mmCIF file of C-alpha atoms in Angstrom:
data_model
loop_
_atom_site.group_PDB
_atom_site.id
_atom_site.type_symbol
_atom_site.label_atom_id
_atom_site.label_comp_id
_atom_site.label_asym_id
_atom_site.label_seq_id
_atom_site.Cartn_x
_atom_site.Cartn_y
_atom_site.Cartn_z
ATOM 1 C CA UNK A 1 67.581 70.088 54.435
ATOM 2 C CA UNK A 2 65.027 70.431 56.619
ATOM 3 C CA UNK A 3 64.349 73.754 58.781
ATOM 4 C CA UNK A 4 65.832 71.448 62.124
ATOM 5 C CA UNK A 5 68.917 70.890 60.246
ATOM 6 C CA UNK A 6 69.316 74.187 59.605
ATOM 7 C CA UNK A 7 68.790 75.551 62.751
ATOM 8 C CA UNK A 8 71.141 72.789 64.732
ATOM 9 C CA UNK A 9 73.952 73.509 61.947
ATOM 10 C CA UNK A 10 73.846 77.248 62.698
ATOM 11 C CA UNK A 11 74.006 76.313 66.032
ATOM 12 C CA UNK A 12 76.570 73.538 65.973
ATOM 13 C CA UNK A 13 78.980 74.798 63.325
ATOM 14 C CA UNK A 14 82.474 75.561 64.757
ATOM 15 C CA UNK A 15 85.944 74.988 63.847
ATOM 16 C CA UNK A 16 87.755 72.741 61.214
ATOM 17 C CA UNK A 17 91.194 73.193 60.633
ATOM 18 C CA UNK A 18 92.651 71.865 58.519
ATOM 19 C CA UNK A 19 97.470 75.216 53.878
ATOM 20 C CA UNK A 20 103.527 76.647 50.617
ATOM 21 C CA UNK A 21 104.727 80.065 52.362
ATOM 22 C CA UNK A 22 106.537 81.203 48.963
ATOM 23 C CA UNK A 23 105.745 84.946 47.352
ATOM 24 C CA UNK A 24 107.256 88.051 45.948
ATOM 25 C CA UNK A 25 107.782 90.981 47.001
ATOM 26 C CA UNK A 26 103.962 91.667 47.626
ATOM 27 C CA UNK A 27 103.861 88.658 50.002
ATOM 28 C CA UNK A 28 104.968 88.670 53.709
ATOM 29 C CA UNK A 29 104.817 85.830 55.695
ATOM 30 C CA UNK A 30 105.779 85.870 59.407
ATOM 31 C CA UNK A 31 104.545 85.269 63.208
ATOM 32 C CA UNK A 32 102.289 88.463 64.649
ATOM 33 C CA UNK A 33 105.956 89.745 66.325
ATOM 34 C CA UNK A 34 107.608 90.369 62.999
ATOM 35 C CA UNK A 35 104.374 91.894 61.676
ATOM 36 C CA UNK A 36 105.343 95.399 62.554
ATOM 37 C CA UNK A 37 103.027 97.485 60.439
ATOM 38 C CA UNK A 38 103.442 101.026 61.774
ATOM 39 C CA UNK A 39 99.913 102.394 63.285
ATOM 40 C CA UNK A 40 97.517 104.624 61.934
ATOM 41 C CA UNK A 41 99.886 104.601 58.143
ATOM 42 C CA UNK A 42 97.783 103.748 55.840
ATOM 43 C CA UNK A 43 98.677 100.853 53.481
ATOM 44 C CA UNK A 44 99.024 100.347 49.993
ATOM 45 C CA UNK A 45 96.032 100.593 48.424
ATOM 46 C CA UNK A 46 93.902 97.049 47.910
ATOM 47 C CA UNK A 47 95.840 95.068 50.964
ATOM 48 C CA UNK A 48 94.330 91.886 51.331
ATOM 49 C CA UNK A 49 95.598 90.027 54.839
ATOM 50 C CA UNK A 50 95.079 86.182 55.540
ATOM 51 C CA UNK A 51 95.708 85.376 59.546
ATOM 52 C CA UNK A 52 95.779 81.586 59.718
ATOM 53 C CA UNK A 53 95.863 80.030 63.072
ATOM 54 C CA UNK A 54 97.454 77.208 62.158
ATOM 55 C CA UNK A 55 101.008 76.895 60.408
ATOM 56 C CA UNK A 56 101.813 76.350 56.580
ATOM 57 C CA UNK A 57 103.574 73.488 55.438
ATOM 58 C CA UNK A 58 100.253 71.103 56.227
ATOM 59 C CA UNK A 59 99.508 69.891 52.433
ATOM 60 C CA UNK A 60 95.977 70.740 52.547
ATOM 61 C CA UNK A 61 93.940 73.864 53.875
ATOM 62 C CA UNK A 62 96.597 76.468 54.725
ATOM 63 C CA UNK A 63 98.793 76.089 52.045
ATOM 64 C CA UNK A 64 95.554 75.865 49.795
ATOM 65 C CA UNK A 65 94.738 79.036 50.873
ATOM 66 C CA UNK A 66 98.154 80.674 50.731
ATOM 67 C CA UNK A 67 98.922 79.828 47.164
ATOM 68 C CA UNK A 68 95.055 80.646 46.177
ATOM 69 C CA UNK A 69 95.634 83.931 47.383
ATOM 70 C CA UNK A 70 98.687 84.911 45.916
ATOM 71 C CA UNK A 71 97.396 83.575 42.740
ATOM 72 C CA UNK A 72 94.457 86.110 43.005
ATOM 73 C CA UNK A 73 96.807 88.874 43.835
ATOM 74 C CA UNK A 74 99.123 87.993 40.613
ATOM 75 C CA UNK A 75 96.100 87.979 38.530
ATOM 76 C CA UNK A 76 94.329 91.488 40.042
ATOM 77 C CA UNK A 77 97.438 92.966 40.831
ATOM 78 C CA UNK A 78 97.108 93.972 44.727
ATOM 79 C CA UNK A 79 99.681 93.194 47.691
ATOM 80 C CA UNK A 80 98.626 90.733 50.396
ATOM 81 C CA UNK A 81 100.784 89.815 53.368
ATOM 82 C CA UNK A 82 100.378 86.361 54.889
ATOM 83 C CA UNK A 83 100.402 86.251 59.056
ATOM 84 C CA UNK A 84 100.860 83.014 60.956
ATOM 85 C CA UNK A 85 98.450 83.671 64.419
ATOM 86 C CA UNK A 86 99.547 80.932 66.501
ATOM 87 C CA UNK A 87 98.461 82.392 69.450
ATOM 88 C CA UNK A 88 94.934 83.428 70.643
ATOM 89 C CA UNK A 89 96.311 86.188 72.955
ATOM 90 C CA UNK A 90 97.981 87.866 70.106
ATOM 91 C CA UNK A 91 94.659 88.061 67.548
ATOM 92 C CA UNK A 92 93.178 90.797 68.487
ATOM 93 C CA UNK A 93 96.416 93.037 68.186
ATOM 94 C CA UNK A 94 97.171 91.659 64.079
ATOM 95 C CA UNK A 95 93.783 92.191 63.549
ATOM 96 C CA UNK A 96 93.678 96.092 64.959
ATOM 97 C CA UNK A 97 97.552 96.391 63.001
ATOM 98 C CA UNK A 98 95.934 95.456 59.740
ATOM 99 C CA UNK A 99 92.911 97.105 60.083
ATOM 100 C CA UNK A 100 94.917 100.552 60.838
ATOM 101 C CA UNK A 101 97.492 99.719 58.299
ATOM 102 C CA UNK A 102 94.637 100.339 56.006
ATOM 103 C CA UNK A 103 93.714 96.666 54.798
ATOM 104 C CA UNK A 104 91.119 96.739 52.079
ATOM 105 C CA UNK A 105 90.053 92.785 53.372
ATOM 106 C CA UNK A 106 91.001 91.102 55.852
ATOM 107 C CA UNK A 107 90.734 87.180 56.048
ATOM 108 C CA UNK A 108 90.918 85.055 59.037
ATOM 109 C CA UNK A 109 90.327 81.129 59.654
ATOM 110 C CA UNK A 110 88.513 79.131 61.766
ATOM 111 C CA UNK A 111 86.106 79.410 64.505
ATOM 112 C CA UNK A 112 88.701 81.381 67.207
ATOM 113 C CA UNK A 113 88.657 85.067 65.211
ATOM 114 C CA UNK A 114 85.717 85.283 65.831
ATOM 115 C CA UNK A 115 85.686 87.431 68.423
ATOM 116 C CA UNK A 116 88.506 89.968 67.053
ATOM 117 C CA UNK A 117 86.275 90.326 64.277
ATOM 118 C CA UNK A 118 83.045 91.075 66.251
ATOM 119 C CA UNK A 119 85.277 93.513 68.224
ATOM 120 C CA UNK A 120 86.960 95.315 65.633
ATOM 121 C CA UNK A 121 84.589 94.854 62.503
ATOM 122 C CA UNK A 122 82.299 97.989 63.883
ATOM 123 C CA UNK A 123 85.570 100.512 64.205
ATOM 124 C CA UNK A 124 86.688 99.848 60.615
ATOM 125 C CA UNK A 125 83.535 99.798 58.537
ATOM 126 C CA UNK A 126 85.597 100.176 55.595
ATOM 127 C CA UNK A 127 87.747 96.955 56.037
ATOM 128 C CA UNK A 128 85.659 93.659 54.806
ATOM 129 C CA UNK A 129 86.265 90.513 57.024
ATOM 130 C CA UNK A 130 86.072 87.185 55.982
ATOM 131 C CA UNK A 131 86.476 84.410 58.520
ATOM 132 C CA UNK A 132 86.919 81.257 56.774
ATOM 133 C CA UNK A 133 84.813 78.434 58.472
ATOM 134 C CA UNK A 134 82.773 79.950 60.600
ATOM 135 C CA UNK A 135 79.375 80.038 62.586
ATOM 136 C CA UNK A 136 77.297 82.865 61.707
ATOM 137 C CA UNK A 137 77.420 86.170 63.318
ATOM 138 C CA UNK A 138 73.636 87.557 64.604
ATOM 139 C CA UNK A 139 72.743 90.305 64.002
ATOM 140 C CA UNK A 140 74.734 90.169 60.666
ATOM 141 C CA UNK A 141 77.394 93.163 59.941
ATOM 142 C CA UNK A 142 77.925 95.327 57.018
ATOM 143 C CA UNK A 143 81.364 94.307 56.503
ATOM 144 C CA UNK A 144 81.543 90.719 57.238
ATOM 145 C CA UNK A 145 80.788 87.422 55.721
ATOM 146 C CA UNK A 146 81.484 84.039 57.289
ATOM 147 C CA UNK A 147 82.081 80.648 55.448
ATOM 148 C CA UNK A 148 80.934 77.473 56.555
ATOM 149 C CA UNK A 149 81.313 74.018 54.375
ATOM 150 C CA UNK A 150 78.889 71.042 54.438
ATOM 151 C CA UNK A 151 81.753 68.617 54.705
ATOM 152 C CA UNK A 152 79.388 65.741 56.004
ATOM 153 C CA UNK A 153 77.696 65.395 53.254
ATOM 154 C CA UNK A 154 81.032 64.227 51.322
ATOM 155 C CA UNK A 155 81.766 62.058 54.239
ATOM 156 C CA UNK A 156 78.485 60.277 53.663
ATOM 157 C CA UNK A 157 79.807 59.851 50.247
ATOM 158 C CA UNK A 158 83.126 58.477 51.299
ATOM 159 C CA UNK A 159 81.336 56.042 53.984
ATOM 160 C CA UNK A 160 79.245 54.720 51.240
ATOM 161 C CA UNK A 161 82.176 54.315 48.803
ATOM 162 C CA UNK A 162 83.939 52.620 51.867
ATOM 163 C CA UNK A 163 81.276 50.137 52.549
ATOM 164 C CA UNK A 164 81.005 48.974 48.767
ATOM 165 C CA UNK A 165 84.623 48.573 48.502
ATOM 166 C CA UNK A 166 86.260 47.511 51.932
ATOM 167 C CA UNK A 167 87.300 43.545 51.864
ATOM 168 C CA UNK A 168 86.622 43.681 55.283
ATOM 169 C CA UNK A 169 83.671 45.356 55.959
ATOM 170 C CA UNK A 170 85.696 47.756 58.939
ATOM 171 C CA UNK A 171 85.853 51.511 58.023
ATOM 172 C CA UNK A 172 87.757 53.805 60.227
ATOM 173 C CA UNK A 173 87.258 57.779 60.803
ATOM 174 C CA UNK A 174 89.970 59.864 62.319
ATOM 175 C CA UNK A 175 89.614 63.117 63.259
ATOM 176 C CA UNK A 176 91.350 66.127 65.115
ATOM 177 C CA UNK A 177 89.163 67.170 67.910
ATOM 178 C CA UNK A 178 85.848 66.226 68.702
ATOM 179 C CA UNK A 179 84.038 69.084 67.610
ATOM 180 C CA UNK A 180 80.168 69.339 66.229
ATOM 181 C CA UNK A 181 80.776 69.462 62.355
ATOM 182 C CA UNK A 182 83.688 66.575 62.638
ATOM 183 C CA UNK A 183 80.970 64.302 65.212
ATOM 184 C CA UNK A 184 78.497 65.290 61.954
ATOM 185 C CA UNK A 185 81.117 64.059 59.326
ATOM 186 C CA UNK A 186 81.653 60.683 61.610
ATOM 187 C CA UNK A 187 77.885 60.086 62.086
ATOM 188 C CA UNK A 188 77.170 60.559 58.391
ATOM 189 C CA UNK A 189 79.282 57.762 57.439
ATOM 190 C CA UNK A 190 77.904 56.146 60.010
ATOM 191 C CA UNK A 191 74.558 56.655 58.227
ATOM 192 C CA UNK A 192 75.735 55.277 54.798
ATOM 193 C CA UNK A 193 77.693 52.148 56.121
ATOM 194 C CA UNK A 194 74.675 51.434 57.632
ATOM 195 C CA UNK A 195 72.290 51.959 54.316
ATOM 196 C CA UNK A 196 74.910 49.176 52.697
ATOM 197 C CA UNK A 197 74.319 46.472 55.284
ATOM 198 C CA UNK A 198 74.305 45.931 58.995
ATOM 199 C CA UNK A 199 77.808 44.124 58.388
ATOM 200 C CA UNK A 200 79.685 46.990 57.777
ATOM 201 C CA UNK A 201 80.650 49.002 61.014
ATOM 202 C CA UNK A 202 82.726 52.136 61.246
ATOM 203 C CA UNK A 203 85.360 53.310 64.656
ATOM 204 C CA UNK A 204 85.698 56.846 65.158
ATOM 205 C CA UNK A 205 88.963 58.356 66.708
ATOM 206 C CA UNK A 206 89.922 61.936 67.671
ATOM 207 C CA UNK A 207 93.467 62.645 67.790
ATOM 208 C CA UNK A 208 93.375 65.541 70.107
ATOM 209 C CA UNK A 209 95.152 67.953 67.832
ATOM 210 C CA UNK A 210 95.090 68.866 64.103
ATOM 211 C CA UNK A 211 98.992 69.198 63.854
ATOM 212 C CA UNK A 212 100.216 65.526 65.439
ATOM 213 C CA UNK A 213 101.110 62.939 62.779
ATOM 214 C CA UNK A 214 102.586 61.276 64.954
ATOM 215 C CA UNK A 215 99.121 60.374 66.669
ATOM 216 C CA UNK A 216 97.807 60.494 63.853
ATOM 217 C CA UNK A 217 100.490 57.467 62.788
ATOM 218 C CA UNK A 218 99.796 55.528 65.528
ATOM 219 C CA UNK A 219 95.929 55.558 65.887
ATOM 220 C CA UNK A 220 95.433 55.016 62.387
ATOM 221 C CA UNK A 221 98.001 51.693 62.434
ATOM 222 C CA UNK A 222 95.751 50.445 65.283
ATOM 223 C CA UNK A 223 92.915 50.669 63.355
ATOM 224 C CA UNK A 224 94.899 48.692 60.623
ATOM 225 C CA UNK A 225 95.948 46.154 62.711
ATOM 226 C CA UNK A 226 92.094 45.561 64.201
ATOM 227 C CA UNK A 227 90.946 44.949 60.027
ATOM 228 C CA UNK A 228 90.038 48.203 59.486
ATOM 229 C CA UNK A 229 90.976 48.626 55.452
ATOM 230 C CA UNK A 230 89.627 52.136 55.066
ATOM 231 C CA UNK A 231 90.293 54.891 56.852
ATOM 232 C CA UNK A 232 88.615 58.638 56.485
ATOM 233 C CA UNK A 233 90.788 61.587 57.520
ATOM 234 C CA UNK A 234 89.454 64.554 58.875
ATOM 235 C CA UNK A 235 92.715 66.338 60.834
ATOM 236 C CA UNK A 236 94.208 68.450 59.122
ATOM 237 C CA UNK A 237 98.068 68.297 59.273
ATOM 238 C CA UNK A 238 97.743 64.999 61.428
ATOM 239 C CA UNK A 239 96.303 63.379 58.184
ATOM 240 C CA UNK A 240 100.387 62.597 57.375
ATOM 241 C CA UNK A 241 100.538 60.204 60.110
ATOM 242 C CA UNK A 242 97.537 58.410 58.670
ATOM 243 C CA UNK A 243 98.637 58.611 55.177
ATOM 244 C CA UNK A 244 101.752 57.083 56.626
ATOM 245 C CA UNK A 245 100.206 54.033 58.162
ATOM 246 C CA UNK A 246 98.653 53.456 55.482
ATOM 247 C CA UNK A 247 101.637 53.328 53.310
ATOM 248 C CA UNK A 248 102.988 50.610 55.828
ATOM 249 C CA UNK A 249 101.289 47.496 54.230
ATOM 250 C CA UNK A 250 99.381 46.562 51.373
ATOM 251 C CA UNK A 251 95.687 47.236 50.800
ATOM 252 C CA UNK A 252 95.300 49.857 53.626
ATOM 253 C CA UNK A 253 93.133 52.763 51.943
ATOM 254 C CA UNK A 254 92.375 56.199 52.888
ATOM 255 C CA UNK A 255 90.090 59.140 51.542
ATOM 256 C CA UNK A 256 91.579 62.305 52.626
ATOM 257 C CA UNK A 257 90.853 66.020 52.086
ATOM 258 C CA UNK A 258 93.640 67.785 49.743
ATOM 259 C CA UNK A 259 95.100 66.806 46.456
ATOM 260 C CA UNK A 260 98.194 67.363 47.295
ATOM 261 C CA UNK A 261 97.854 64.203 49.420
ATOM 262 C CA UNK A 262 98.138 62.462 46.410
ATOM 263 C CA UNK A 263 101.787 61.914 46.000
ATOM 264 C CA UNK A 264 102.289 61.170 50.203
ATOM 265 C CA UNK A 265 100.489 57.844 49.136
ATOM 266 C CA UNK A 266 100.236 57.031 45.638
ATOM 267 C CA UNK A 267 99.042 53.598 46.895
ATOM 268 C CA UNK A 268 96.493 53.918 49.475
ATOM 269 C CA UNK A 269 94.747 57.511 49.160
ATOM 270 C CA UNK A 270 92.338 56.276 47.303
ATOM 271 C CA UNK A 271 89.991 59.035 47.423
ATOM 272 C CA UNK A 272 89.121 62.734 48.655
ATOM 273 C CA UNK A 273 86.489 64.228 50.322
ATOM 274 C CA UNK A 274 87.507 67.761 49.061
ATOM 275 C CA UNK A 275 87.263 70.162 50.614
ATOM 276 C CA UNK A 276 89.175 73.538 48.274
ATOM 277 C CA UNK A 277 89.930 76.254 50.515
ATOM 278 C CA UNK A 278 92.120 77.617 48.290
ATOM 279 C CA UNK A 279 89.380 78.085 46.175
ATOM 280 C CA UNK A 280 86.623 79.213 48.950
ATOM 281 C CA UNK A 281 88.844 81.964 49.780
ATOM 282 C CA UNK A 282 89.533 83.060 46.680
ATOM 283 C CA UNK A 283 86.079 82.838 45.300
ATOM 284 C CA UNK A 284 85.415 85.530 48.819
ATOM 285 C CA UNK A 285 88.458 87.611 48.257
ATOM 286 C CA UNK A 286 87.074 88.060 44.833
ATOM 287 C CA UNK A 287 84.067 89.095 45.971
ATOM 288 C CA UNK A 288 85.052 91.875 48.349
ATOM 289 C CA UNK A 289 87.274 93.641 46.120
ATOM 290 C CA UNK A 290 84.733 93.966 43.465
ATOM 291 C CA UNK A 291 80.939 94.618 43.635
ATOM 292 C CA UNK A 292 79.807 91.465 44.242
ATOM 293 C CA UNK A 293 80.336 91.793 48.364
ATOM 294 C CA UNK A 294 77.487 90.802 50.719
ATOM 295 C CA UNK A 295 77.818 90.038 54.212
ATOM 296 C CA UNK A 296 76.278 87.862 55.797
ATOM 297 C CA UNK A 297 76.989 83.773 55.765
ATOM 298 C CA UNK A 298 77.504 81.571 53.527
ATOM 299 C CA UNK A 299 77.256 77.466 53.467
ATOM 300 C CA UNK A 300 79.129 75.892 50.876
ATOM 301 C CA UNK A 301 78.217 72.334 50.071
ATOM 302 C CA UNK A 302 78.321 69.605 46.815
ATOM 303 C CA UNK A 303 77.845 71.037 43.535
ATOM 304 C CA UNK A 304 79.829 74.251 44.555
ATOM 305 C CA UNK A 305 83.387 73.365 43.139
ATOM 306 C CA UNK A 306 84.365 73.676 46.867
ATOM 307 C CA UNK A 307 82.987 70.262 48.419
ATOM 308 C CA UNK A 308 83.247 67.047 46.981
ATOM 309 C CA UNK A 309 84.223 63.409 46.742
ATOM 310 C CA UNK A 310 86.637 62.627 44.037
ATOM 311 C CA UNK A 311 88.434 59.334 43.558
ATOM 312 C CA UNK A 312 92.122 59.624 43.064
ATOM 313 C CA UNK A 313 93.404 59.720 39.364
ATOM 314 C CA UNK A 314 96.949 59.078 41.208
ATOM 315 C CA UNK A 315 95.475 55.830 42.822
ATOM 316 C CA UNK A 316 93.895 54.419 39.996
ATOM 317 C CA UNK A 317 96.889 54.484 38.170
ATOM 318 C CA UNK A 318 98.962 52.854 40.959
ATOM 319 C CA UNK A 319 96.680 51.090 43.729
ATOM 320 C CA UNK A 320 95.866 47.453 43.899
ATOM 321 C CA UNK A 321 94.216 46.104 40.730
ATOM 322 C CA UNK A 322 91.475 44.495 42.401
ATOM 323 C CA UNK A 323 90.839 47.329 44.603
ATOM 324 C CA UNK A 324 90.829 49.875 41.794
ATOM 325 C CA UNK A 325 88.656 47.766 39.591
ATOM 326 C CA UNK A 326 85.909 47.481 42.467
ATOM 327 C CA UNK A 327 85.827 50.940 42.854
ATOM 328 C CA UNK A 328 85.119 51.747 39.065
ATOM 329 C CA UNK A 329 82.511 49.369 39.405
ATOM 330 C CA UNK A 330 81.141 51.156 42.180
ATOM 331 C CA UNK A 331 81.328 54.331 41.117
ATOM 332 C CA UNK A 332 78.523 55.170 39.504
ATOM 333 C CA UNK A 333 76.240 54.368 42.146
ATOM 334 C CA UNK A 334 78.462 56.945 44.824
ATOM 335 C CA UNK A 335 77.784 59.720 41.689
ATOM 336 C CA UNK A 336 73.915 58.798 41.516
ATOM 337 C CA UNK A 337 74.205 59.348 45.520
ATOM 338 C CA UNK A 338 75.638 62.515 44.906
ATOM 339 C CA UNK A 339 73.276 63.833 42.677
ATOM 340 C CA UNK A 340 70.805 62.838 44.727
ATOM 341 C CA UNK A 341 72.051 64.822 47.884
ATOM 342 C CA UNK A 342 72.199 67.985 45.134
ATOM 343 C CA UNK A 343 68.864 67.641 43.594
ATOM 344 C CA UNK A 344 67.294 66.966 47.245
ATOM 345 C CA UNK A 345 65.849 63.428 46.891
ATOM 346 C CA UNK A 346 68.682 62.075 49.455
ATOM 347 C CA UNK A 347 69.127 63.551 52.779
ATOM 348 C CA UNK A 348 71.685 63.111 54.842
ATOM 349 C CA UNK A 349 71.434 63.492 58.467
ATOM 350 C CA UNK A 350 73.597 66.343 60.420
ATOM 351 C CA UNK A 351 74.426 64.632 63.819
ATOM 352 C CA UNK A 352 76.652 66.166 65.999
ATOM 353 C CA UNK A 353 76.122 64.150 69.126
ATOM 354 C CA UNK A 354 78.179 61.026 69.731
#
């Protein structure tokens, strides 16, 4: 990327949202009122905290990143509790109950802990915070490292896949609020429709919310109904709606983020652009209980085993022949693409203005 793009994605990069609430005895899961964790005790030693601001039960990033981290704790043998921060008023009092409670890390998602973390990060300096798609804090702190994920670059991917295999030529983007990294992921597929051919077009929607599948439902079966044959999803728990429509009538695709979206349409989720947050947050938690911790920011992109664009093993068992064979066909050329974008040769353009 060029210096530009840098700069405008450091400047632009806010919010995504977009994961199976089940533990032992070392997980809690609950709202910030049932938290109680008494002030000033100290923990047990190694406590390792995800707040997630949006709820479980989503089939993609939260429950990702629930069962990731109870996996880590199983295999390193710490407790973690699990806290469900729906709202904003309420952050800055988990985050001070943790932090006193003696948490070793502390993990947080999306753009709107920030500021609990710039407030409280400085009074604990031996708590590490991680906030989980994030911008990056200036002047960097000792104790805190922020995640960010070059998701447009697999959205170029999927646009390009889209173009090569939609019957109709009509590729459809929905996503949950108009925000600069989604506007990015719309605008690159934008960008590789229009590298196919100046007949292929692709209509952007934002459903207002990343939890409404029921908008989600019925803007995507618009689309449908206007010839649209591919849709992207970029909304979180709103993708079920989609995933829905799609299911409605034959030949109606969609690339979507999780694998677990696999089985909610066997048929018509033809594709993911992946993005593992299970695995992000492990691969951080990791880091900050061992001695591989630096703070600072980090940009995850393709070729990190946390972004990608996969074609579903679950849809080319079960989807329409004809669609299925066209994509093999295609295929190679969307991994040449890839590799491209890797080694440098192919840049994508980060847009974020509509």
């Amino acid at each position: 990327m060029t210096s530009k793009i840098d700069m405008l994605k450091d400047k632009a990069l806010s919010r995504r949202t977009f994961l199976k609430t089940s533990a032992g005895a070392a997980l809690v899961a609950g709202t910030a009122g049932s938290l109680a964790l008494p002030t000033r005790a100290r923990a047990a030693t190694g406590l390792v905290a995800l707040v997630h601001t949006q709820a479980a039960g989503d089939n993609g990033p939260i429950d990702s990143m629930i069962a990731a981290l109870k996996k880590l704790s199983e295999e390193k043998g710490f407790p973690i509790r699990t806290i469900y921060a729906q709202d904003s008023a309420t952050f800055p009092s988990i985050y001070e109950s943790l932090a006193d409670a003696g948490a070793e890390v502390i993990a947080g998602t999306f753009n709107e802990v920030a500021e609990p973390i710039k407030e409280l990060a400085p009074k604990f300096p031996d708590t590490k915070f991680i906030q989980i798609f994030g911008d990056p804090f200036e002047p960097v702190m000792p104790n805190v490292v922020t995640v960010s994920y070059d998701y447009y670059l697999g959205c170029y991917l999927s646009g390009l896949f889209a173009a090569k295999i939609s019957k109709t030529g009509k590729i459809g983007y929905i996503g949950g609020v108009s925000l600069p990294p989604l506007n990015a992921d719309l605008n690159a597929m934008k960008a590789a429709a229009a590298s196919v051919g100046a007949d292929k077009s692709v209509t952007g929607a934002f459903a207002g919310s990343f939890q409404d599948p029921a908008k989600g439902h019925e803007i995507a079966n618009q689309m449908y109904q206007d010839g649209i044959d591919y849709i992207q999803t970029d909304s979180a728990a709103t993708d079920t709606g989609i995933i829905q429509a799609a299911n409605e009538a034959d030949g109606r695709m969609v690339s979507a983020i999780s694998p677990e979206q696999y089985k909610l349409g066997p048929k018509s989720v033809a594709a993911l652009v992946a993005l593992d947050f299970g695995q992000s947050l492990y691969n951080e938690v990791e880091k900050a209980i061992g001695p591989d911790f630096k703070a600072g920011h980090l940009s995850t992109g393709l070729g990190t085993g946390v972004v990608d664009f996969v074609l579903s093993p679950t849809w080319v068992e079960q989807g329409p022949p004809d669609l299925v064979a066209k994509a093999k066909e295609v295929w190679p050329e969307i991994e040449k693409a890839r590799a491209d974008i890797i080694a440098g040769t192919l840049e994508v353009p980060f847009n974020t203005e509509l």
